[in-house]
mmCIF file of C-alpha atoms (C1' of nucleotides) in Angstrom:
data_model
loop_
_atom_site.group_PDB
_atom_site.id
_atom_site.type_symbol
_atom_site.label_atom_id
_atom_site.label_comp_id
_atom_site.label_asym_id
_atom_site.label_seq_id
_atom_site.Cartn_x
_atom_site.Cartn_y
_atom_site.Cartn_z
ATOM 1 C CA MET A 1 25.168 -23.000 -16.240
ATOM 2 C CA GLY A 2 24.577 -19.621 -16.825
ATOM 3 C CA VAL A 3 27.450 -16.640 -15.506
ATOM 4 C CA SER A 4 28.366 -16.643 -11.647
ATOM 5 C CA ILE A 5 28.148 -13.491 -9.836
ATOM 6 C CA ARG A 6 26.123 -14.465 -7.294
ATOM 7 C CA PRO A 7 29.135 -12.555 -4.441
ATOM 8 C CA LEU A 8 28.787 -9.248 -5.960
ATOM 9 C CA LEU A 9 25.077 -9.782 -5.525
ATOM 10 C CA GLU A 10 25.080 -9.278 -2.199
ATOM 11 C CA GLY A 11 22.976 -6.541 -0.571
ATOM 12 C CA CYS A 12 20.571 -6.458 -3.670
ATOM 13 C CA ARG A 13 18.802 -9.881 -2.756
ATOM 14 C CA HIS A 14 15.552 -9.099 -1.285
ATOM 15 C CA PRO A 15 13.520 -11.511 0.112
ATOM 16 C CA VAL A 16 9.702 -11.478 -1.208
ATOM 17 C CA GLY A 17 6.796 -13.482 -1.252
ATOM 18 C CA PHE A 18 4.283 -14.455 -3.731
ATOM 19 C CA ALA A 19 1.728 -12.446 -2.570
ATOM 20 C CA ASP A 20 4.103 -9.662 -3.058
ATOM 21 C CA ILE A 21 5.298 -10.222 -6.273
ATOM 22 C CA PRO A 22 1.529 -10.026 -8.695
ATOM 23 C CA GLY A 23 2.045 -9.840 -12.798
ATOM 24 C CA VAL A 24 3.031 -11.226 -15.488
ATOM 25 C CA ALA A 25 6.228 -13.399 -14.850
ATOM 26 C CA ALA A 26 8.002 -14.206 -17.894
ATOM 27 C CA ILE A 27 9.419 -17.472 -16.859
ATOM 28 C CA ASP A 28 12.207 -19.107 -18.311
ATOM 29 C CA ALA A 29 11.118 -22.676 -19.524
ATOM 30 C CA ASN A 30 14.239 -24.505 -20.119
ATOM 31 C CA ASN A 31 15.543 -23.411 -16.837
ATOM 32 C CA ALA A 32 12.267 -24.060 -15.323
ATOM 33 C CA LEU A 33 11.751 -27.890 -16.893
ATOM 34 C CA TYR A 34 15.317 -29.051 -16.043
ATOM 35 C CA GLN A 35 15.167 -27.596 -11.978
ATOM 36 C CA PHE A 36 12.627 -29.884 -12.365
ATOM 37 C CA LEU A 37 13.893 -33.323 -13.836
ATOM 38 C CA SER A 38 17.370 -33.208 -11.471
ATOM 39 C CA ILE A 39 15.260 -32.427 -8.301
ATOM 40 C CA ILE A 40 12.365 -34.227 -8.639
ATOM 41 C CA ARG A 41 13.236 -37.564 -8.265
ATOM 42 C CA GLN A 42 13.330 -40.399 -5.538
ATOM 43 C CA ALA A 43 15.849 -41.591 -3.376
ATOM 44 C CA ASP A 44 18.064 -43.607 -5.606
ATOM 45 C CA GLY A 45 17.559 -40.564 -8.235
ATOM 46 C CA THR A 46 14.991 -42.259 -10.566
ATOM 47 C CA PRO A 47 12.684 -39.719 -11.559
ATOM 48 C CA LEU A 48 9.063 -39.758 -11.710
ATOM 49 C CA GLN A 49 7.625 -42.201 -14.704
ATOM 50 C CA ASP A 50 4.396 -43.643 -16.192
ATOM 51 C CA THR A 51 4.475 -46.948 -17.040
ATOM 52 C CA GLN A 52 6.274 -46.798 -20.424
ATOM 53 C CA GLY A 53 8.593 -45.044 -18.954
ATOM 54 C CA ARG A 54 8.545 -41.888 -19.926
ATOM 55 C CA VAL A 55 9.711 -39.283 -17.729
ATOM 56 C CA THR A 56 7.285 -37.501 -16.019
ATOM 57 C CA SER A 57 9.111 -35.114 -13.140
ATOM 58 C CA HIS A 58 8.532 -32.532 -15.489
ATOM 59 C CA LEU A 59 4.321 -32.762 -15.307
ATOM 60 C CA SER A 60 4.235 -32.749 -11.314
ATOM 61 C CA GLY A 61 6.294 -29.782 -11.237
ATOM 62 C CA LEU A 62 4.411 -27.492 -13.697
ATOM 63 C CA LEU A 63 1.208 -28.629 -12.774
ATOM 64 C CA PHE A 64 1.914 -27.332 -9.546
ATOM 65 C CA ARG A 65 4.070 -24.565 -9.779
ATOM 66 C CA THR A 66 1.817 -22.893 -12.101
ATOM 67 C CA ALA A 67 -1.788 -23.428 -9.978
ATOM 68 C CA HIS A 68 0.167 -21.561 -6.600
ATOM 69 C CA PHE A 69 1.314 -18.535 -9.208
ATOM 70 C CA LEU A 70 -2.013 -18.565 -10.542
ATOM 71 C CA GLU A 71 -4.021 -18.466 -7.412
ATOM 72 C CA ASN A 72 -1.265 -15.726 -6.432
ATOM 73 C CA GLY A 73 -2.323 -13.235 -8.818
ATOM 74 C CA ILE A 74 0.950 -14.459 -10.533
ATOM 75 C CA MET A 75 0.440 -14.854 -14.261
ATOM 76 C CA PRO A 76 3.496 -17.339 -15.510
ATOM 77 C CA LEU A 77 4.711 -17.279 -19.381
ATOM 78 C CA TYR A 78 6.895 -19.387 -20.255
ATOM 79 C CA ILE A 79 9.201 -18.848 -22.351
ATOM 80 C CA PHE A 80 11.361 -21.701 -24.512
ATOM 81 C CA ASP A 81 15.239 -21.263 -26.264
ATOM 82 C CA GLY A 82 15.098 -21.598 -29.448
ATOM 83 C CA SER A 83 18.211 -21.609 -31.735
ATOM 84 C CA PRO A 84 21.731 -21.379 -29.817
ATOM 85 C CA PRO A 85 23.939 -18.524 -31.001
ATOM 86 C CA VAL A 86 26.669 -20.180 -32.840
ATOM 87 C CA PHE A 87 29.681 -19.700 -30.006
ATOM 88 C CA LYS A 88 27.369 -21.193 -27.967
ATOM 89 C CA ALA A 89 28.762 -24.478 -29.491
ATOM 90 C CA ARG A 90 31.483 -24.797 -26.344
ATOM 91 C CA THR A 91 28.761 -24.728 -23.566
ATOM 92 C CA ILE A 92 26.411 -27.058 -25.402
ATOM 93 C CA ALA A 93 28.684 -30.280 -25.870
ATOM 94 C CA GLY A 94 30.430 -29.723 -22.385
ATOM 95 C CA ARG A 95 26.921 -30.616 -20.827
ATOM 96 C CA ARG A 96 26.820 -33.458 -23.318
ATOM 97 C CA GLY A 97 30.101 -34.481 -21.555
ATOM 98 C CA ILE A 98 29.021 -34.047 -18.380
ATOM 99 C CA ARG A 99 25.691 -35.445 -18.559
ATOM 100 C CA GLN A 100 26.268 -38.657 -20.050
ATOM 101 C CA ALA A 101 30.215 -38.735 -16.826
ATOM 102 C CA GLY A 102 26.451 -38.006 -15.036
ATOM 103 C CA GLU A 103 24.822 -41.122 -16.187
ATOM 104 C CA GLU A 104 27.892 -43.141 -15.968
ATOM 105 C CA ARG A 105 28.484 -42.661 -12.361
ATOM 106 C CA TRP A 106 24.502 -42.847 -11.989
ATOM 107 C CA ALA A 107 24.611 -46.663 -12.690
ATOM 108 C CA GLU A 108 27.915 -47.292 -10.982
ATOM 109 C CA ALA A 109 26.336 -45.338 -7.613
ATOM 110 C CA LEU A 110 23.855 -47.724 -7.960
ATOM 111 C CA GLU A 111 25.508 -51.109 -8.410
ATOM 112 C CA ARG A 112 27.299 -50.449 -5.003
ATOM 113 C CA GLY A 113 24.608 -49.514 -3.578
ATOM 114 C CA ASP A 114 25.392 -45.663 -3.230
ATOM 115 C CA THR A 115 21.716 -43.826 -2.799
ATOM 116 C CA ASP A 116 23.392 -40.965 -2.083
ATOM 117 C CA GLY A 117 26.127 -40.794 -4.874
ATOM 118 C CA ALA A 118 23.658 -41.944 -7.589
ATOM 119 C CA TYR A 119 20.945 -39.405 -6.455
ATOM 120 C CA ARG A 120 23.582 -36.705 -7.180
ATOM 121 C CA ALA A 121 24.761 -38.153 -10.775
ATOM 122 C CA ALA A 122 21.068 -38.781 -11.781
ATOM 123 C CA MET A 123 21.138 -35.452 -11.453
ATOM 124 C CA GLN A 124 23.756 -34.302 -13.495
ATOM 125 C CA SER A 125 22.982 -36.187 -15.532
ATOM 126 C CA THR A 126 19.589 -34.386 -16.272
ATOM 127 C CA ARG A 127 18.342 -33.839 -19.940
ATOM 128 C CA VAL A 128 15.723 -31.826 -21.592
ATOM 129 C CA ASP A 129 15.149 -33.201 -24.842
ATOM 130 C CA GLY A 130 11.671 -33.321 -27.169
ATOM 131 C CA ALA A 131 9.246 -35.125 -25.104
ATOM 132 C CA ILE A 132 9.492 -33.505 -22.171
ATOM 133 C CA LEU A 133 9.656 -29.955 -24.097
ATOM 134 C CA SER A 134 6.390 -31.506 -26.186
ATOM 135 C CA SER A 135 4.530 -33.164 -22.834
ATOM 136 C CA GLY A 136 5.403 -29.468 -21.361
ATOM 137 C CA LYS A 137 3.965 -27.204 -24.172
ATOM 138 C CA ARG A 138 1.540 -30.212 -24.004
ATOM 139 C CA LEU A 139 0.070 -29.298 -19.951
ATOM 140 C CA LEU A 140 0.281 -25.436 -20.336
ATOM 141 C CA ASP A 141 -2.059 -25.331 -23.400
ATOM 142 C CA ALA A 142 -4.325 -27.617 -21.457
ATOM 143 C CA LEU A 143 -3.753 -25.244 -18.423
ATOM 144 C CA GLY A 144 -4.615 -22.111 -20.114
ATOM 145 C CA VAL A 145 -1.091 -20.811 -19.961
ATOM 146 C CA PRO A 146 0.668 -19.009 -22.997
ATOM 147 C CA TRP A 147 4.110 -19.998 -24.007
ATOM 148 C CA MET A 148 6.473 -19.094 -26.374
ATOM 149 C CA VAL A 149 9.806 -20.039 -28.330
ATOM 150 C CA ALA A 150 11.904 -17.445 -28.334
ATOM 151 C CA PRO A 151 14.373 -16.954 -31.576
ATOM 152 C CA SER A 152 17.370 -17.354 -29.355
ATOM 153 C CA GLU A 153 17.981 -17.349 -25.916
ATOM 154 C CA GLY A 154 15.011 -18.245 -23.471
ATOM 155 C CA GLU A 155 16.621 -15.030 -21.265
ATOM 156 C CA ALA A 156 16.798 -12.366 -23.607
ATOM 157 C CA GLN A 157 13.366 -12.718 -24.795
ATOM 158 C CA SER A 158 12.347 -12.705 -21.071
ATOM 159 C CA ALA A 159 14.447 -9.511 -20.699
ATOM 160 C CA HIS A 160 13.039 -8.151 -23.738
ATOM 161 C CA PHE A 161 9.308 -8.681 -22.689
ATOM 162 C CA VAL A 162 10.378 -6.773 -18.994
ATOM 163 C CA ASN A 163 11.590 -3.829 -20.313
ATOM 164 C CA SER A 164 8.991 -3.647 -23.027
ATOM 165 C CA GLY A 165 6.208 -4.176 -19.775
ATOM 166 C CA ILE A 166 4.470 -6.723 -21.515
ATOM 167 C CA ALA A 167 6.296 -8.962 -18.423
ATOM 168 C CA THR A 168 6.502 -7.631 -15.097
ATOM 169 C CA TYR A 169 9.725 -10.025 -14.084
ATOM 170 C CA SER A 170 12.338 -12.788 -15.203
ATOM 171 C CA VAL A 171 12.002 -15.632 -12.965
ATOM 172 C CA SER A 172 15.065 -17.806 -13.692
ATOM 173 C CA GLN A 173 17.345 -19.529 -11.327
ATOM 174 C CA ASP A 174 20.205 -18.052 -14.064
ATOM 175 C CA TYR A 175 21.372 -14.696 -13.186
ATOM 176 C CA ASP A 176 22.025 -14.357 -17.537
ATOM 177 C CA SER A 177 18.797 -11.671 -18.365
ATOM 178 C CA LEU A 178 20.603 -9.777 -15.918
ATOM 179 C CA LEU A 179 23.068 -9.491 -18.306
ATOM 180 C CA PHE A 180 20.340 -9.224 -21.052
ATOM 181 C CA GLY A 181 19.175 -5.891 -19.917
ATOM 182 C CA ALA A 182 15.686 -7.659 -17.269
ATOM 183 C CA SER A 183 15.101 -4.744 -14.888
ATOM 184 C CA VAL A 184 13.862 -6.802 -12.211
ATOM 185 C CA LEU A 185 14.541 -10.910 -11.845
ATOM 186 C CA ILE A 186 12.804 -13.306 -9.128
ATOM 187 C CA ARG A 187 14.914 -16.510 -8.025
ATOM 188 C CA ASN A 188 14.010 -18.937 -5.882
ATOM 189 C CA LEU A 189 9.928 -18.967 -6.816
ATOM 190 C CA THR A 190 8.544 -22.280 -5.774
ATOM 191 C CA VAL A 191 6.065 -22.943 -3.503
ATOM 192 C CA SER A 192 8.027 -24.863 -0.071
ATOM 193 C CA GLY A 193 11.352 -22.501 0.053
ATOM 194 C CA LYS A 194 13.259 -25.799 0.209
ATOM 195 C CA ARG A 195 15.168 -26.588 -2.486
ATOM 196 C CA ARG A 196 17.931 -30.308 -2.852
ATOM 197 C CA ILE A 197 21.714 -28.750 -3.564
ATOM 198 C CA GLY A 198 24.133 -31.511 -4.519
ATOM 199 C CA GLY A 199 21.469 -33.740 -2.605
ATOM 200 C CA ARG A 200 21.308 -32.066 1.063
ATOM 201 C CA GLN A 201 17.980 -30.083 1.642
ATOM 202 C CA VAL A 202 18.213 -26.044 1.961
ATOM 203 C CA THR A 203 16.033 -23.702 2.820
ATOM 204 C CA VAL A 204 15.674 -21.125 0.138
ATOM 205 C CA SER A 205 13.736 -18.147 -0.362
ATOM 206 C CA PRO A 206 12.106 -15.750 -2.960
ATOM 207 C CA GLU A 207 14.163 -13.120 -3.923
ATOM 208 C CA ARG A 208 13.819 -10.026 -6.221
ATOM 209 C CA ILE A 209 17.267 -8.640 -7.585
ATOM 210 C CA SER A 210 16.797 -5.368 -9.142
ATOM 211 C CA LEU A 211 19.118 -4.534 -11.860
ATOM 212 C CA SER A 212 19.959 -0.887 -11.209
ATOM 213 C CA GLU A 213 19.878 -1.153 -7.632
ATOM 214 C CA PHE A 214 22.277 -3.223 -8.687
ATOM 215 C CA LEU A 215 24.823 -1.427 -11.359
ATOM 216 C CA ASP A 216 24.302 1.145 -9.257
ATOM 217 C CA THR A 217 25.486 -1.099 -5.123
ATOM 218 C CA LEU A 218 27.804 -1.873 -7.539
ATOM 219 C CA GLY A 219 29.019 1.423 -9.449
ATOM 220 C CA ILE A 220 29.422 -0.017 -13.007
ATOM 221 C CA THR A 221 27.127 0.475 -16.270
ATOM 222 C CA ARG A 222 25.295 -2.966 -18.319
ATOM 223 C CA GLU A 223 28.445 -2.520 -20.365
ATOM 224 C CA GLN A 224 30.834 -3.635 -17.859
ATOM 225 C CA LEU A 225 28.762 -6.103 -15.778
ATOM 226 C CA ILE A 226 28.689 -7.548 -19.592
ATOM 227 C CA ARG A 227 32.324 -7.772 -19.547
ATOM 228 C CA ILE A 228 32.692 -8.745 -15.872
ATOM 229 C CA GLY A 229 30.760 -12.098 -17.196
ATOM 230 C CA ILE A 230 33.072 -12.145 -19.881
ATOM 231 C CA LEU A 231 35.634 -12.258 -17.961
ATOM 232 C CA ILE A 232 34.344 -15.318 -15.614
ATOM 233 C CA GLY A 233 32.636 -17.177 -18.035
ATOM 234 C CA THR A 234 28.718 -17.115 -20.093
ATOM 235 C CA ASP A 235 27.095 -19.248 -21.881
ATOM 236 C CA PHE A 236 29.167 -18.086 -24.844
ATOM 237 C CA ASN A 237 32.202 -18.529 -22.687
ATOM 238 C CA GLU A 238 34.780 -20.128 -21.258
ATOM 239 C CA GLY A 239 35.905 -17.137 -19.042
ATOM 240 C CA ILE A 240 39.742 -17.102 -17.844
ATOM 241 C CA HIS A 241 41.024 -19.436 -14.945
ATOM 242 C CA GLY A 242 42.094 -17.551 -11.805
ATOM 243 C CA ILE A 243 39.526 -14.850 -12.725
ATOM 244 C CA GLY A 244 36.240 -15.117 -10.714
ATOM 245 C CA PRO A 245 33.690 -12.422 -10.279
ATOM 246 C CA LYS A 246 35.671 -10.050 -7.343
ATOM 247 C CA LYS A 247 38.656 -10.105 -9.912
ATOM 248 C CA ALA A 248 36.545 -9.937 -12.623
ATOM 249 C CA LEU A 249 35.410 -6.532 -10.935
ATOM 250 C CA LYS A 250 38.495 -4.625 -10.232
ATOM 251 C CA ILE A 251 40.010 -5.307 -13.458
ATOM 252 C CA VAL A 252 36.441 -3.654 -15.602
ATOM 253 C CA ARG A 253 36.795 -1.136 -13.094
ATOM 254 C CA ASP A 254 40.550 -0.522 -14.036
ATOM 255 C CA GLY A 255 39.540 -0.367 -17.426
ATOM 256 C CA ARG A 256 41.843 -3.406 -18.514
ATOM 257 C CA PHE A 257 38.863 -5.680 -19.699
ATOM 258 C CA SER A 258 40.541 -5.343 -23.023
ATOM 259 C CA GLY A 259 44.460 -5.755 -22.178
ATOM 260 C CA VAL A 260 43.671 -8.831 -20.290
ATOM 261 C CA MET A 261 41.418 -10.774 -22.476
ATOM 262 C CA GLU A 262 44.252 -10.408 -25.030
ATOM 263 C CA GLU A 263 46.376 -11.150 -23.209
ATOM 264 C CA LYS A 264 44.666 -14.368 -21.357
ATOM 265 C CA ALA A 265 41.920 -15.148 -23.761
ATOM 266 C CA PRO A 266 43.810 -14.393 -27.419
ATOM 267 C CA ASP A 267 41.396 -17.557 -28.864
ATOM 268 C CA THR A 268 38.318 -15.153 -27.936
ATOM 269 C CA ASP A 269 36.971 -12.103 -29.422
ATOM 270 C CA PRO A 270 34.359 -10.253 -26.620
ATOM 271 C CA GLU A 271 33.326 -8.212 -29.257
ATOM 272 C CA PRO A 272 30.172 -10.765 -30.563
ATOM 273 C CA ILE A 273 29.327 -11.957 -27.142
ATOM 274 C CA MET A 274 29.308 -8.178 -25.728
ATOM 275 C CA GLU A 275 27.138 -7.503 -29.129
ATOM 276 C CA PHE A 276 24.948 -10.543 -28.349
ATOM 277 C CA PHE A 277 24.174 -9.479 -24.762
ATOM 278 C CA LEU A 278 23.628 -5.882 -25.797
ATOM 279 C CA SER A 279 20.872 -6.994 -28.662
ATOM 280 C CA PRO A 280 19.655 -10.930 -29.231
ATOM 281 C CA PRO A 281 17.500 -11.337 -31.107
ATOM 282 C CA VAL A 282 14.188 -11.429 -29.634
ATOM 283 C CA ILE A 283 10.580 -11.364 -31.180
ATOM 284 C CA ASP A 284 9.139 -7.503 -30.443
ATOM 285 C CA GLU A 285 5.023 -7.880 -31.166
ATOM 286 C CA TYR A 286 3.338 -10.664 -28.565
ATOM 287 C CA GLN A 287 0.013 -10.848 -26.965
ATOM 288 C CA PRO A 288 0.101 -13.245 -24.454
ATOM 289 C CA GLU A 289 -3.420 -14.473 -23.660
ATOM 290 C CA TRP A 290 -4.446 -17.213 -20.049
ATOM 291 C CA LYS A 291 -7.713 -19.216 -20.660
ATOM 292 C CA PRO A 292 -9.246 -20.636 -18.248
ATOM 293 C CA PRO A 293 -7.638 -24.774 -17.581
ATOM 294 C CA ASP A 294 -9.435 -27.472 -19.961
ATOM 295 C CA SER A 295 -9.696 -29.989 -17.141
ATOM 296 C CA ASP A 296 -10.830 -32.168 -19.433
ATOM 297 C CA SER A 297 -7.755 -32.424 -21.130
ATOM 298 C CA LEU A 298 -5.957 -32.018 -17.984
ATOM 299 C CA MET A 299 -7.451 -35.552 -16.724
ATOM 300 C CA LYS A 300 -6.609 -36.876 -20.324
ATOM 301 C CA ILE A 301 -3.086 -36.152 -20.416
ATOM 302 C CA LEU A 302 -2.033 -36.345 -16.973
ATOM 303 C CA CYS A 303 -4.438 -39.724 -15.830
ATOM 304 C CA ASP A 304 -5.482 -41.309 -19.002
ATOM 305 C CA GLU A 305 -1.780 -40.807 -20.717
ATOM 306 C CA TYR A 306 1.359 -40.414 -17.948
ATOM 307 C CA GLY A 307 -0.586 -42.460 -15.042
ATOM 308 C CA PHE A 308 -1.254 -39.497 -12.596
ATOM 309 C CA SER A 309 -3.930 -39.927 -10.338
ATOM 310 C CA PRO A 310 -6.807 -38.398 -10.327
ATOM 311 C CA GLU A 311 -7.498 -37.639 -6.627
ATOM 312 C CA ARG A 312 -4.052 -35.804 -7.089
ATOM 313 C CA ILE A 313 -5.284 -33.771 -9.387
ATOM 314 C CA ARG A 314 -8.724 -32.791 -9.020
ATOM 315 C CA PRO A 315 -8.191 -30.450 -6.246
ATOM 316 C CA VAL A 316 -5.728 -29.063 -8.226
ATOM 317 C CA LEU A 317 -8.460 -28.175 -11.123
ATOM 318 C CA GLU A 318 -10.991 -26.785 -8.612
ATOM 319 C CA ARG A 319 -8.365 -24.196 -6.614
ATOM 320 C CA ILE A 320 -7.435 -22.572 -10.213
ATOM 321 C CA ASP A 321 -10.376 -23.535 -12.315
ATOM 322 C CA GLY A 322 -12.630 -21.329 -9.386
ATOM 323 C CA PRO A 323 -11.457 -18.301 -7.970
ATOM 324 C CA GLN A 324 -9.660 -16.130 -10.813
ATOM 325 C CA LYS A 325 -12.417 -17.283 -13.485
ATOM 326 C CA GLY A 326 -14.047 -14.144 -14.790
ATOM 327 C CA GLN A 327 -11.343 -12.171 -13.299
ATOM 328 C CA GLN A 328 -8.223 -13.853 -15.030
ATOM 329 C CA SER A 329 -9.460 -15.341 -18.240
ATOM 330 C CA GLY A 330 -10.299 -14.414 -21.164
ATOM 331 C CA GLN A 331 -7.606 -12.405 -22.869
ATOM 332 C CA MET A 332 -5.854 -9.930 -20.486
ATOM 333 C CA ARG A 333 -5.038 -6.195 -20.628
ATOM 334 C CA LEU A 334 -1.630 -5.850 -19.861
ATOM 335 C CA ASP A 335 -1.942 -2.940 -17.899
ATOM 336 C CA ALA A 336 -4.338 -4.219 -15.192
ATOM 337 C CA TRP A 337 -0.863 -4.437 -12.822
ATOM 338 C CA GLY A 338 0.037 -0.734 -13.650
ATOM 339 C "C1'" DC B 1 10.002 -29.738 -6.209
ATOM 340 C "C1'" DG B 2 4.896 -30.315 -3.470
ATOM 341 C "C1'" DC B 3 1.832 -32.421 -0.860
ATOM 342 C "C1'" DA B 4 -0.116 -35.161 2.771
ATOM 343 C "C1'" DT B 5 1.041 -36.857 6.579
ATOM 344 C "C1'" DA B 6 2.497 -37.661 11.901
ATOM 345 C "C1'" DG B 7 4.078 -36.202 15.263
ATOM 346 C "C1'" DA B 8 6.620 -32.151 18.134
ATOM 347 C "C1'" DT C 1 1.452 -23.953 14.422
ATOM 348 C "C1'" DC C 2 5.752 -25.471 13.181
ATOM 349 C "C1'" DT C 3 9.740 -29.608 10.971
ATOM 350 C "C1'" DA C 4 10.342 -33.934 9.311
ATOM 351 C "C1'" DT C 5 9.715 -37.549 6.223
ATOM 352 C "C1'" DG C 6 7.788 -40.317 2.179
ATOM 353 C "C1'" DC C 7 5.706 -40.659 -1.569
ATOM 354 C "C1'" DG C 8 4.015 -39.712 -6.550
ATOM 355 C "C1'" DG C 9 4.530 -40.924 -11.818
#
DNA sequence: CGCATAGA
DNA sequence: TCTATGCGG
């Protein structure tokens, strides 16, 4: 999932709180849905679902997190993936294989009563399908929160909006938006500061990453950062076995990128990948609009349709329907936050 | 994940 | 006030 440049970010990951980052958050919607689906599960891996067996984990996650954003002056703009580039096909096929293996291991773990193993396998089986996407979009509509489908990668569109001023920062767990040029990336933007990794509870805090600071710290350009990504592997190519972030940094600094690619990955043409990161298909003109939440629709969708308890939903609606009325409802001017 | 509740 | 735990759908 995404490019693994984490070890290079030492010293560039600055802790932030919700209150520190008012503005328009360009959220990688597929990434957010994936996180909710993989994590919001019972101990044995069973996701939240209604009486008909439809999964509802993502609706719970979206609702509570979006409410928290709005309460803190963060204006969410959800950006969904459009058509992947052709060279992502291998990655997509690989993920399908991982999911299928996860499903099988989940069933096996349940059979032998291995709850922890079942949970981990269930996470691996996570899939963002059409039903998840459409129900998520309907919930966002009822919340009055804007969303769009990018022409191609959502992270690319997020980066474009951040750099054109439509958004203040990009929100994702992946680092890809940095390769796409997003000037600011916020990770771990969760309410509780808790995350389950490999079935274990870990405390993580929201962090802000500035692309320019990151590049300056390493003394490289964005083109060089993309070359590092290509060496270690991106969503669009496999990467070279035995080369991690540290080695890749050295290779790129030494100007040996092309040589190493030709020698170790002769079948991969880095040019289209480089080109895709530098100028991906994106939409330029877009005016996000935040509306007051439609409480009736929200109750109808969540409680009538998906079986959420009204007692759990009502307090959330009161939180987002009161304080921000007038201030944040209606059309927002982009310069509201400078 | 995020919320409510319980116990320190 | 804080941390641990269970539940939600």
